[in-house]
mmCIF file of C-alpha atoms in Angstrom:
data_model
loop_
_atom_site.group_PDB
_atom_site.id
_atom_site.type_symbol
_atom_site.label_atom_id
_atom_site.label_comp_id
_atom_site.label_asym_id
_atom_site.label_seq_id
_atom_site.Cartn_x
_atom_site.Cartn_y
_atom_site.Cartn_z
ATOM 1 C CA MET A 1266 42.197 -27.343 2.269
ATOM 2 C CA LYS A 1267 39.369 -25.154 3.511
ATOM 3 C CA ALA A 1268 36.576 -24.448 1.066
ATOM 4 C CA TRP A 1269 37.144 -20.705 1.171
ATOM 5 C CA MET A 1270 40.687 -21.165 -0.119
ATOM 6 C CA LEU A 1271 39.198 -22.481 -3.349
ATOM 7 C CA LEU A 1272 37.675 -19.103 -4.140
ATOM 8 C CA ILE A 1273 38.605 -17.957 -7.601
ATOM 9 C CA VAL A 1274 38.922 -14.194 -7.765
ATOM 10 C CA VAL A 1275 39.462 -12.422 -11.033
ATOM 11 C CA ALA A 1276 39.577 -8.642 -11.216
ATOM 12 C CA LEU A 1277 38.370 -7.220 -14.502
ATOM 13 C CA VAL A 1278 38.103 -3.747 -15.966
ATOM 14 C CA VAL A 1279 35.092 -3.752 -18.224
ATOM 15 C CA ALA A 1280 33.696 -1.334 -20.764
ATOM 16 C CA GLY A 1281 30.058 -2.152 -20.190
ATOM 17 C CA CYS A 1282 27.636 -4.083 -18.085
ATOM 18 C CA ALA A 1283 27.206 -7.819 -18.618
ATOM 19 C CA GLY A 1284 23.782 -9.242 -19.433
ATOM 20 C CA GLU A 1285 20.483 -7.441 -19.659
ATOM 21 C CA SER A 1286 19.457 -4.742 -17.269
ATOM 22 C CA PRO A 1287 16.416 -5.618 -15.144
ATOM 23 C CA SER A 1288 13.073 -4.364 -16.413
ATOM 24 C CA VAL A 1289 12.193 -2.315 -13.374
ATOM 25 C CA PRO A 1290 10.962 1.306 -13.273
ATOM 26 C CA GLY A 1291 13.614 3.750 -14.458
ATOM 27 C CA ASP A 1292 15.628 1.191 -16.462
ATOM 28 C CA ALA A 1293 17.153 2.830 -19.496
ATOM 29 C CA GLY A 1294 18.782 -0.366 -20.780
ATOM 30 C CA PRO A 1295 22.448 -1.373 -20.854
ATOM 31 C CA VAL A 1296 24.870 1.548 -20.747
ATOM 32 C CA ALA A 1297 27.985 1.298 -22.917
ATOM 33 C CA GLY A 1298 31.287 2.901 -22.053
ATOM 34 C CA ALA A 1299 31.080 2.572 -18.264
ATOM 35 C CA GLY A 1300 34.784 2.306 -17.413
ATOM 36 C CA ALA A 1301 34.773 1.922 -13.620
ATOM 37 C CA PRO A 1302 36.824 -1.022 -12.288
ATOM 38 C CA VAL A 1303 34.617 -3.904 -11.223
ATOM 39 C CA VAL A 1304 35.294 -7.230 -9.588
ATOM 40 C CA LYS A 1305 33.818 -10.506 -10.740
ATOM 41 C CA ALA A 1306 34.010 -13.347 -8.214
ATOM 42 C CA GLY A 1307 33.554 -17.079 -8.472
ATOM 43 C CA ALA A 1308 32.829 -19.562 -5.658
ATOM 44 C CA ALA A 1309 33.622 -23.192 -4.939
ATOM 45 C CA THR A 1310 30.843 -25.739 -4.975
ATOM 46 C CA ALA A 1311 30.177 -27.999 -2.006
ATOM 47 C CA SER A 1312 32.209 -30.761 -3.656
ATOM 48 C CA GLY A 1313 35.240 -28.508 -3.967
ATOM 49 C CA SER A 1314 35.139 -28.079 -7.747
ATOM 50 C CA GLY A 1315 34.967 -24.534 -9.060
ATOM 51 C CA SER A 1316 31.542 -23.263 -10.095
ATOM 52 C CA ALA A 1317 30.755 -20.892 -12.901
ATOM 53 C CA PRO A 1318 31.604 -17.269 -12.067
ATOM 54 C CA VAL A 1319 28.853 -15.515 -10.147
ATOM 55 C CA ALA A 1320 26.871 -13.200 -12.402
ATOM 56 C CA ALA A 1321 27.606 -10.140 -10.294
ATOM 57 C CA GLN A 1322 29.938 -7.243 -10.934
ATOM 58 C CA VAL A 1323 30.760 -5.344 -7.775
ATOM 59 C CA THR A 1324 31.822 -1.717 -7.577
ATOM 60 C CA PRO A 1325 32.851 -0.487 -4.108
ATOM 61 C CA GLY A 1326 30.518 2.252 -2.894
ATOM 62 C CA ALA A 1327 27.565 1.087 -4.974
ATOM 63 C CA ALA A 1328 24.542 -1.199 -4.492
ATOM 64 C CA VAL A 1329 23.313 -2.401 -7.884
ATOM 65 C CA LEU A 1330 20.224 -4.384 -8.829
ATOM 66 C CA ARG A 1331 21.326 -6.668 -11.662
ATOM 67 C CA PRO A 1332 19.897 -9.556 -13.714
ATOM 68 C CA GLY A 1333 19.188 -12.520 -11.458
ATOM 69 C CA GLY A 1334 19.929 -15.528 -13.622
ATOM 70 C CA GLY A 1335 22.999 -17.742 -13.957
ATOM 71 C CA VAL A 1336 24.267 -17.397 -10.390
ATOM 72 C CA ASP A 1337 25.971 -20.222 -8.487
ATOM 73 C CA GLY A 1338 27.091 -20.288 -4.874
ATOM 74 C CA LEU A 1339 24.046 -18.623 -3.284
ATOM 75 C CA LYS A 1340 22.554 -20.199 -0.179
ATOM 76 C CA PRO A 1341 18.748 -20.235 0.230
ATOM 77 C CA VAL A 1342 17.252 -18.043 2.943
ATOM 78 C CA SER A 1343 14.551 -19.881 4.892
ATOM 79 C CA PRO A 1344 12.109 -18.423 5.545
ATOM 80 C CA PRO A 1345 12.546 -15.704 2.900
ATOM 81 C CA LEU A 1346 12.937 -12.122 4.128
ATOM 82 C CA ARG A 1347 10.322 -9.513 3.146
ATOM 83 C CA LEU A 1348 9.839 -5.786 2.869
ATOM 84 C CA VAL A 1349 6.225 -4.790 2.160
ATOM 85 C CA THR A 1350 5.498 -1.272 0.903
ATOM 86 C CA PRO A 1351 2.460 0.310 -0.783
ATOM 87 C CA ALA A 1352 4.240 0.219 -4.166
ATOM 88 C CA VAL A 1353 6.194 -3.043 -4.117
ATOM 89 C CA THR A 1354 7.046 -6.166 -2.127
ATOM 90 C CA VAL A 1355 10.734 -7.130 -2.058
ATOM 91 C CA THR A 1356 11.564 -10.696 -0.996
ATOM 92 C CA VAL A 1357 15.101 -11.976 -0.343
ATOM 93 C CA HIS A 1358 15.415 -15.675 -1.266
ATOM 94 C CA ALA A 1359 19.167 -16.369 -1.212
ATOM 95 C CA VAL A 1360 22.520 -14.840 -0.250
ATOM 96 C CA GLY A 1361 26.188 -15.398 -1.091
ATOM 97 C CA GLY A 1362 29.576 -13.908 -0.266
ATOM 98 C CA TRP A 1363 32.932 -13.935 -2.008
ATOM 99 C CA GLY A 1364 36.364 -12.523 -1.208
ATOM 100 C CA LEU A 1365 37.736 -9.726 -3.349
ATOM 101 C CA GLY A 1366 41.397 -10.676 -3.166
ATOM 102 C CA ALA A 1367 44.327 -9.958 -0.889
ATOM 103 C CA ARG A 1368 44.399 -6.272 -1.804
ATOM 104 C CA SER A 1369 40.884 -5.593 -0.551
ATOM 105 C CA ASP A 1370 39.451 -5.621 2.967
ATOM 106 C CA LEU A 1371 35.948 -5.886 1.476
ATOM 107 C CA VAL A 1372 33.876 -8.872 0.411
ATOM 108 C CA ALA A 1373 31.308 -9.147 -2.338
ATOM 109 C CA ARG A 1374 27.764 -9.783 -1.122
ATOM 110 C CA ALA A 1375 24.926 -10.843 -3.368
ATOM 111 C CA TRP A 1376 21.255 -11.309 -2.528
ATOM 112 C CA ARG A 1377 18.716 -12.860 -4.849
ATOM 113 C CA VAL A 1378 15.615 -10.710 -4.550
ATOM 114 C CA ARG A 1379 12.151 -10.958 -6.008
ATOM 115 C CA VAL A 1380 10.362 -7.724 -6.848
ATOM 116 C CA ALA A 1381 6.590 -8.107 -7.097
ATOM 117 C CA ALA A 1382 3.307 -6.302 -6.670
ATOM 118 C CA PRO A 1383 2.340 -5.380 -3.099
ATOM 119 C CA PRO A 1384 -0.624 -6.997 -1.388
ATOM 120 C CA ALA A 1385 -3.973 -5.395 -2.077
ATOM 121 C CA LEU A 1386 -4.294 -2.342 0.181
ATOM 122 C CA ALA A 1387 -7.330 -0.457 -1.127
ATOM 123 C CA PRO A 1388 -10.325 -0.809 -3.430
ATOM 124 C CA SER A 1389 -9.835 0.309 -6.999
ATOM 125 C CA ALA A 1390 -10.837 3.883 -7.679
ATOM 126 C CA ASP A 1391 -14.098 4.363 -9.558
ATOM 127 C CA PRO A 1392 -13.184 6.231 -12.793
ATOM 128 C CA PHE A 1393 -16.584 7.916 -12.786
ATOM 129 C CA LEU A 1394 -16.038 9.368 -9.309
ATOM 130 C CA VAL A 1395 -12.507 10.753 -9.651
ATOM 131 C CA GLY A 1396 -12.234 14.230 -8.159
ATOM 132 C CA THR A 1397 -14.955 13.773 -5.559
ATOM 133 C CA GLY A 1398 -14.318 13.851 -1.830
ATOM 134 C CA PRO A 1399 -11.595 15.759 0.025
ATOM 135 C CA ASP A 1400 -9.999 18.677 -1.766
ATOM 136 C CA ARG A 1401 -6.476 17.292 -1.495
ATOM 137 C CA ALA A 1402 -4.153 15.116 -3.531
ATOM 138 C CA PRO A 1403 -3.418 11.506 -2.556
ATOM 139 C CA ARG A 1404 -0.192 10.755 -0.680
ATOM 140 C CA ASP A 1405 2.757 9.689 -2.803
ATOM 141 C CA ALA A 1406 3.199 5.992 -2.052
ATOM 142 C CA SER A 1407 6.273 5.562 -4.287
ATOM 143 C CA THR A 1408 9.083 3.472 -2.792
ATOM 144 C CA THR A 1409 12.863 4.027 -2.902
ATOM 145 C CA LEU A 1410 15.309 1.256 -1.965
ATOM 146 C CA TRP A 1411 18.603 1.700 -0.073
ATOM 147 C CA LEU A 1412 21.323 -0.604 1.230
ATOM 148 C CA ASP A 1413 22.752 0.268 4.637
ATOM 149 C CA THR A 1414 26.263 -1.210 4.807
ATOM 150 C CA GLY A 1415 26.845 -0.206 8.413
ATOM 151 C CA SER A 1416 29.121 2.662 7.418
ATOM 152 C CA GLU A 1417 27.056 4.300 4.677
ATOM 153 C CA ARG A 1418 23.592 4.297 3.158
ATOM 154 C CA LEU A 1419 23.796 3.470 -0.534
ATOM 155 C CA PRO A 1420 20.964 4.046 -2.992
ATOM 156 C CA VAL A 1421 20.000 0.902 -4.855
ATOM 157 C CA THR A 1422 20.598 1.640 -8.536
ATOM 158 C CA LEU A 1423 20.388 -0.030 -11.916
ATOM 159 C CA PRO A 1424 23.544 -0.966 -13.854
ATOM 160 C CA GLY A 1425 25.156 2.116 -15.325
ATOM 161 C CA ASN A 1426 22.698 4.476 -13.622
ATOM 162 C CA GLY A 1427 23.606 6.261 -10.400
ATOM 163 C CA ASP A 1428 20.108 7.538 -9.642
ATOM 164 C CA PRO A 1429 18.203 5.883 -6.772
ATOM 165 C CA LEU A 1430 15.731 3.285 -7.992
ATOM 166 C CA VAL A 1431 12.138 4.411 -7.400
ATOM 167 C CA PHE A 1432 9.047 2.238 -7.748
ATOM 168 C CA PRO A 1433 6.305 4.780 -8.549
ATOM 169 C CA CYS A 1434 2.832 4.814 -7.046
ATOM 170 C CA ASP A 1435 0.828 8.016 -7.324
ATOM 171 C CA ASP A 1436 -2.331 6.624 -5.748
ATOM 172 C CA LEU A 1437 -3.552 3.397 -4.170
ATOM 173 C CA PRO A 1438 -3.987 0.734 -5.299
ATOM 174 C CA CYS A 1439 -0.645 0.751 -7.086
ATOM 175 C CA GLY A 1440 -1.703 -1.625 -9.840
ATOM 176 C CA ASP A 1441 -0.196 -4.796 -11.183
ATOM 177 C CA ARG A 1442 3.546 -5.349 -11.235
ATOM 178 C CA ARG A 1443 5.074 -8.355 -12.944
ATOM 179 C CA ALA A 1444 7.173 -10.429 -10.538
ATOM 180 C CA GLU A 1445 10.877 -10.369 -11.453
ATOM 181 C CA GLU A 1446 14.034 -11.947 -10.064
ATOM 182 C CA HIS A 1447 17.109 -9.777 -9.572
ATOM 183 C CA LEU A 1448 20.476 -9.841 -7.881
ATOM 184 C CA LEU A 1449 21.421 -7.085 -5.445
ATOM 185 C CA VAL A 1450 25.225 -6.827 -5.245
ATOM 186 C CA ALA A 1451 27.563 -4.663 -3.169
ATOM 187 C CA ALA A 1452 31.035 -4.670 -1.610
ATOM 188 C CA LEU A 1453 30.939 -4.639 2.203
ATOM 189 C CA ALA A 1454 33.190 -5.108 5.185
ATOM 190 C CA ASP A 1455 33.285 -8.765 6.173
ATOM 191 C CA ASP A 1456 31.737 -8.015 9.584
ATOM 192 C CA ALA A 1457 29.072 -5.596 8.275
ATOM 193 C CA ARG A 1458 25.447 -6.023 9.314
ATOM 194 C CA PRO A 1459 23.751 -4.931 6.078
ATOM 195 C CA ALA A 1460 20.136 -3.824 5.943
ATOM 196 C CA LEU A 1461 17.769 -3.218 3.050
ATOM 197 C CA ILE A 1462 15.714 -0.056 3.549
ATOM 198 C CA ALA A 1463 12.481 0.904 1.803
ATOM 199 C CA THR A 1464 11.370 4.541 2.015
ATOM 200 C CA ALA A 1465 7.751 5.490 1.269
ATOM 201 C CA ASP A 1466 5.940 8.704 2.213
ATOM 202 C CA GLY A 1467 8.934 9.823 4.275
ATOM 203 C CA ALA A 1468 9.080 6.707 6.485
ATOM 204 C CA ASP A 1469 11.772 4.000 6.466
ATOM 205 C CA GLN A 1470 11.287 0.282 6.907
ATOM 206 C CA ARG A 1471 14.578 -1.447 7.695
ATOM 207 C CA LEU A 1472 15.114 -5.158 6.930
ATOM 208 C CA ASP A 1473 18.130 -6.697 8.679
ATOM 209 C CA LEU A 1474 19.587 -8.965 5.986
ATOM 210 C CA ARG A 1475 21.068 -11.329 8.578
ATOM 211 C CA THR A 1476 18.214 -11.759 11.041
ATOM 212 C CA GLY A 1477 15.210 -10.867 8.865
ATOM 213 C CA GLU A 1478 13.914 -8.422 11.488
ATOM 214 C CA VAL A 1479 11.925 -5.472 10.133
ATOM 215 C CA THR A 1480 11.998 -2.270 12.189
ATOM 216 C CA SER A 1481 10.090 0.924 11.475
ATOM 217 C CA SER A 1482 7.877 3.598 12.986
ATOM 218 C CA VAL A 1483 4.831 2.537 10.964
ATOM 219 C CA SER A 1484 2.171 -0.178 10.980
ATOM 220 C CA ARG A 1485 3.314 -3.796 10.587
ATOM 221 C CA VAL A 1486 -0.109 -5.217 9.808
ATOM 222 C CA ALA A 1487 0.872 -6.266 6.265
ATOM 223 C CA TYR A 1488 3.490 -8.639 7.716
ATOM 224 C CA ASP A 1489 1.241 -10.204 10.311
ATOM 225 C CA ARG A 1490 -2.227 -10.479 8.720
ATOM 226 C CA PRO A 1491 -3.919 -10.695 5.319
ATOM 227 C CA THR A 1492 -4.688 -7.224 4.014
ATOM 228 C CA ALA A 1493 -7.658 -8.234 1.859
ATOM 229 C CA VAL A 1494 -10.683 -9.109 4.003
ATOM 230 C CA PRO A 1495 -13.242 -11.582 2.586
ATOM 231 C CA VAL A 1496 -16.680 -9.981 2.598
ATOM 232 C CA SER A 1497 -19.692 -12.226 3.153
ATOM 233 C CA VAL A 1498 -22.093 -10.024 5.090
ATOM 234 C CA PRO A 1499 -25.705 -9.401 4.106
ATOM 235 C CA ALA A 1500 -26.795 -6.256 2.309
ATOM 236 C CA TRP A 1501 -29.046 -3.691 3.930
ATOM 237 C CA PRO A 1502 -32.445 -3.561 2.202
ATOM 238 C CA PRO A 1503 -33.500 -0.147 0.838
ATOM 239 C CA ARG A 1504 -35.266 2.280 3.173
ATOM 240 C CA THR A 1505 -36.631 5.803 2.823
ATOM 241 C CA ILE A 1506 -36.381 8.955 4.919
ATOM 242 C CA ALA A 1507 -39.312 11.349 4.433
ATOM 243 C CA VAL A 1508 -37.618 14.754 4.592
ATOM 244 C CA ARG A 1509 -40.605 16.895 3.487
ATOM 245 C CA THR A 1510 -44.206 16.129 2.546
ATOM 246 C CA GLU A 1511 -45.766 17.586 -0.576
ATOM 247 C CA ALA A 1512 -47.978 19.789 1.588
ATOM 248 C CA GLN A 1513 -44.990 21.178 3.463
ATOM 249 C CA LEU A 1514 -43.163 22.002 0.264
ATOM 250 C CA GLU A 1515 -46.238 23.663 -1.257
ATOM 251 C CA ALA A 1516 -46.603 25.781 1.872
ATOM 252 C CA GLU A 1517 -42.989 26.917 1.513
ATOM 253 C CA PHE A 1518 -42.665 27.234 -2.289
ATOM 254 C CA GLY A 1519 -46.287 27.809 -3.336
ATOM 255 C CA THR A 1520 -48.763 25.590 -5.143
ATOM 256 C CA GLY A 1521 -47.386 26.648 -8.521
ATOM 257 C CA ALA A 1522 -43.960 25.113 -7.945
ATOM 258 C CA GLY A 1523 -44.943 21.989 -9.917
ATOM 259 C CA ASP A 1524 -42.322 19.239 -9.981
ATOM 260 C CA LEU A 1525 -40.359 20.967 -7.242
ATOM 261 C CA THR A 1526 -42.977 19.967 -4.676
ATOM 262 C CA ARG A 1527 -44.808 17.051 -6.317
ATOM 263 C CA GLY A 1528 -44.559 13.842 -4.295
ATOM 264 C CA GLY A 1529 -42.688 15.433 -1.428
ATOM 265 C CA LEU A 1530 -38.969 15.073 -0.709
ATOM 266 C CA ASP A 1531 -37.470 11.665 0.141
ATOM 267 C CA VAL A 1532 -33.955 10.314 0.570
ATOM 268 C CA GLY A 1533 -33.282 6.600 0.121
ATOM 269 C CA TYR A 1534 -30.602 4.597 1.905
ATOM 270 C CA GLY A 1535 -29.391 1.022 2.425
ATOM 271 C CA GLY A 1536 -26.312 -0.488 0.792
ATOM 272 C CA ARG A 1537 -23.890 -3.385 0.832
ATOM 273 C CA ILE A 1538 -20.221 -3.834 1.686
ATOM 274 C CA THR A 1539 -18.360 -4.981 -1.411
ATOM 275 C CA LYS A 1540 -14.679 -4.619 -0.433
ATOM 276 C CA ALA A 1541 -12.734 -4.526 2.833
ATOM 277 C CA TYR A 1542 -9.028 -4.145 3.631
ATOM 278 C CA LEU A 1543 -6.886 -4.037 6.755
ATOM 279 C CA ALA A 1544 -4.024 -1.934 5.454
ATOM 280 C CA PRO A 1545 -0.911 -0.169 6.805
ATOM 281 C CA PHE A 1546 -1.262 2.750 4.364
ATOM 282 C CA ASP A 1547 -4.160 4.973 3.320
ATOM 283 C CA ARG A 1548 -4.327 7.067 0.164
ATOM 284 C CA PHE A 1549 -4.952 10.324 2.082
ATOM 285 C CA GLU A 1550 -3.685 9.700 5.628
ATOM 286 C CA GLY A 1551 -0.522 7.766 4.714
ATOM 287 C CA TRP A 1552 0.957 5.270 7.178
ATOM 288 C CA ALA A 1553 -0.986 3.999 10.164
ATOM 289 C CA PRO A 1554 1.067 4.257 13.385
ATOM 290 C CA PRO A 1555 2.580 1.162 15.033
ATOM 291 C CA GLY A 1556 -0.043 -1.113 16.558
ATOM 292 C CA HIS A 1557 -2.768 0.206 14.226
ATOM 293 C CA ALA A 1558 -4.175 -0.343 10.758
ATOM 294 C CA TRP A 1559 -6.549 1.341 8.361
ATOM 295 C CA LEU A 1560 -9.838 -0.493 7.958
ATOM 296 C CA LEU A 1561 -10.963 0.463 4.448
ATOM 297 C CA LEU A 1562 -14.530 -0.360 3.436
ATOM 298 C CA ARG A 1563 -16.283 0.127 0.150
ATOM 299 C CA VAL A 1564 -20.045 0.471 0.663
ATOM 300 C CA ASP A 1565 -22.115 0.709 -2.515
ATOM 301 C CA ASP A 1566 -25.650 2.026 -3.002
ATOM 302 C CA HIS A 1567 -25.794 3.480 0.503
ATOM 303 C CA LEU A 1568 -27.498 6.786 -0.444
ATOM 304 C CA ARG A 1569 -30.163 7.380 -3.076
ATOM 305 C CA GLN A 1570 -30.703 10.918 -4.289
ATOM 306 C CA PRO A 1571 -34.210 12.445 -4.361
ATOM 307 C CA PRO A 1572 -36.228 11.583 -7.516
ATOM 308 C CA ASN A 1573 -36.402 15.289 -8.364
ATOM 309 C CA THR A 1574 -32.892 16.052 -9.595
ATOM 310 C CA SER A 1575 -33.239 19.705 -8.623
ATOM 311 C CA TRP A 1576 -32.589 18.585 -5.053
ATOM 312 C CA ARG A 1577 -29.202 17.309 -3.846
ATOM 313 C CA ALA A 1578 -28.648 15.180 -0.750
ATOM 314 C CA ASP A 1579 -25.265 15.472 1.005
ATOM 315 C CA LEU A 1580 -24.216 12.965 3.645
ATOM 316 C CA ASP A 1581 -22.282 13.962 6.768
ATOM 317 C CA ALA A 1582 -19.946 10.973 6.870
ATOM 318 C CA ALA A 1583 -18.567 11.610 10.354
ATOM 319 C CA ALA A 1584 -22.098 11.720 11.770
ATOM 320 C CA SER A 1585 -23.390 8.814 9.672
ATOM 321 C CA TRP A 1586 -20.736 6.070 10.022
ATOM 322 C CA THR A 1587 -19.098 4.454 13.041
ATOM 323 C CA VAL A 1588 -17.057 1.307 13.621
ATOM 324 C CA THR A 1589 -17.194 -0.324 17.044
ATOM 325 C CA HIS A 1590 -14.568 -2.831 18.252
ATOM 326 C CA ASP A 1591 -13.235 -4.185 21.528
ATOM 327 C CA ALA A 1592 -11.049 -1.129 22.123
ATOM 328 C CA GLY A 1593 -13.650 1.545 21.361
ATOM 329 C CA ILE A 1594 -15.348 3.427 18.537
ATOM 330 C CA ALA A 1595 -13.870 4.908 15.357
ATOM 331 C CA THR A 1596 -15.307 7.438 12.921
ATOM 332 C CA PRO A 1597 -14.196 8.019 9.314
ATOM 333 C CA ALA A 1598 -10.776 9.659 9.056
ATOM 334 C CA TYR A 1599 -11.967 12.167 6.425
ATOM 335 C CA PRO A 1600 -14.895 12.776 4.084
ATOM 336 C CA PRO A 1601 -14.898 9.641 1.936
ATOM 337 C CA ALA A 1602 -13.178 9.837 -1.434
ATOM 338 C CA PRO A 1603 -14.559 8.283 -3.515
ATOM 339 C CA PRO A 1604 -17.765 8.782 -1.524
ATOM 340 C CA HIS A 1605 -18.305 5.051 -1.132
ATOM 341 C CA VAL A 1606 -14.870 4.291 0.430
ATOM 342 C CA LEU A 1607 -14.540 4.709 4.215
ATOM 343 C CA ALA A 1608 -11.308 4.695 6.247
ATOM 344 C CA PHE A 1609 -11.209 3.938 9.987
ATOM 345 C CA LEU A 1610 -8.102 3.771 12.182
ATOM 346 C CA VAL A 1611 -8.327 0.622 14.333
ATOM 347 C CA PRO A 1612 -5.956 -1.515 16.457
ATOM 348 C CA ASP A 1613 -4.084 -3.972 14.259
ATOM 349 C CA ASP A 1614 -5.158 -6.972 16.353
ATOM 350 C CA VAL A 1615 -8.949 -6.544 16.152
ATOM 351 C CA ARG A 1616 -10.762 -9.668 14.963
ATOM 352 C CA SER A 1617 -14.228 -8.257 14.442
ATOM 353 C CA VAL A 1618 -15.877 -4.862 14.057
ATOM 354 C CA THR A 1619 -19.464 -3.646 13.889
ATOM 355 C CA LEU A 1620 -20.227 -1.074 11.222
ATOM 356 C CA ALA A 1621 -23.173 1.212 11.970
ATOM 357 C CA TYR A 1622 -24.799 3.465 9.382
ATOM 358 C CA ARG A 1623 -27.312 6.132 10.370
ATOM 359 C CA PRO A 1624 -27.606 8.496 7.394
ATOM 360 C CA THR A 1625 -27.358 12.097 8.556
ATOM 361 C CA GLY A 1626 -27.053 15.145 6.328
ATOM 362 C CA THR A 1627 -28.873 17.793 4.369
ATOM 363 C CA VAL A 1628 -30.971 18.090 1.217
ATOM 364 C CA GLY A 1629 -30.471 21.348 -0.597
ATOM 365 C CA LEU A 1630 -32.000 23.381 -3.423
ATOM 366 C CA PRO A 1631 -29.807 26.244 -4.625
ATOM 367 C CA PRO A 1632 -29.483 28.898 -3.567
ATOM 368 C CA ASP A 1633 -31.155 28.952 -0.157
ATOM 369 C CA ALA A 1634 -33.419 25.989 0.585
ATOM 370 C CA GLN A 1635 -31.832 23.349 2.810
ATOM 371 C CA TYR A 1636 -33.340 20.674 5.010
ATOM 372 C CA GLU A 1637 -31.662 18.366 7.504
ATOM 373 C CA PHE A 1638 -32.349 14.646 7.649
ATOM 374 C CA GLN A 1639 -31.406 11.706 9.867
ATOM 375 C CA ALA A 1640 -32.490 8.086 9.755
ATOM 376 C CA PRO A 1641 -34.527 7.045 12.817
ATOM 377 C CA ASN A 1642 -32.273 4.083 13.630
ATOM 378 C CA PRO A 1643 -28.817 2.912 12.508
ATOM 379 C CA LEU A 1644 -28.252 -0.042 10.236
ATOM 380 C CA THR A 1645 -25.568 -2.377 11.611
ATOM 381 C CA VAL A 1646 -23.507 -5.305 10.390
ATOM 382 C CA GLU A 1647 -20.699 -7.316 11.988
ATOM 383 C CA ILE A 1648 -17.562 -7.776 9.900
ATOM 384 C CA PRO A 1649 -15.119 -10.551 10.907
ATOM 385 C CA LEU A 1650 -11.433 -9.846 10.169
ATOM 386 C CA PRO A 1651 -8.974 -12.673 9.398
#
């Protein structure tokens, strides 16, 4: 007798959801009184003896993320399938299928999935520098999951909750997320080619659940290379730009200006690279296009303000920073925010870049005094990328 003929199918009408609901964002706990018909299926073991019923309750027209324990009859997926988003990484480890009885032309499908934190995509924001930089809000990197059955696109939901499941992320990095095992269950046509879809910032990534192929219109760098770049480059020693001598300032402000002119006007510069990332998503620019990545660099202590706090030095980032690689030269995508984090759009296959820093900007004294400055020569450092 063929193994599939040993399938044990029991149709049940239940008043609630079995087991605990998964502790993922938006979970409101088990919902009592849900009276929709569901199907619970069991599968035969390899030896032909019946296994324990699969811990999955399937409702046609729904894709539900359920507790992941106590499931028999799933076959391992090797290598595991992955969807990487700015808010979450979803990995498919195993899959199973069960018939739903002679009265149904659908089959139950179940995928064991692991929901975990995404790879590191950006340096942590400095709490003392929040609000500096571009006058715009970060892109919403939250992720919504869907199951494409071939005939319809179903939102992935929690048991007893019909709202699409959203993994929130208001700003990069998205923070820690405890890894959890779940079971994604749905009723599909036997010949369906299901796909798991992750939507973030208006773009879809589509994971074919049979072949493991990921298709999208955005950068794939997080699948192909490490996003966190080890930094082991030397620091730049401190240097000084003489913007105005004391004599020049006295000639312009008068000898009675006191501290305003004493010692002249200097701007210090130097710095060190403390963090680097090769990421598909940037907090302000969103997704990098296919074949590209965002090179994100945190450079600390790169500009020292004048000793006299009445003066304020402002750096022109686009004129001060460049990244050179085999395919050309890149400048920062926007005024840095925080001011020590730089973003450059580069090809996703570059293996080394040269960062050049030639401080260029102005030193101002409200309301009218303003002087331009530029370092005589750029500081450079080569950064290898894994």
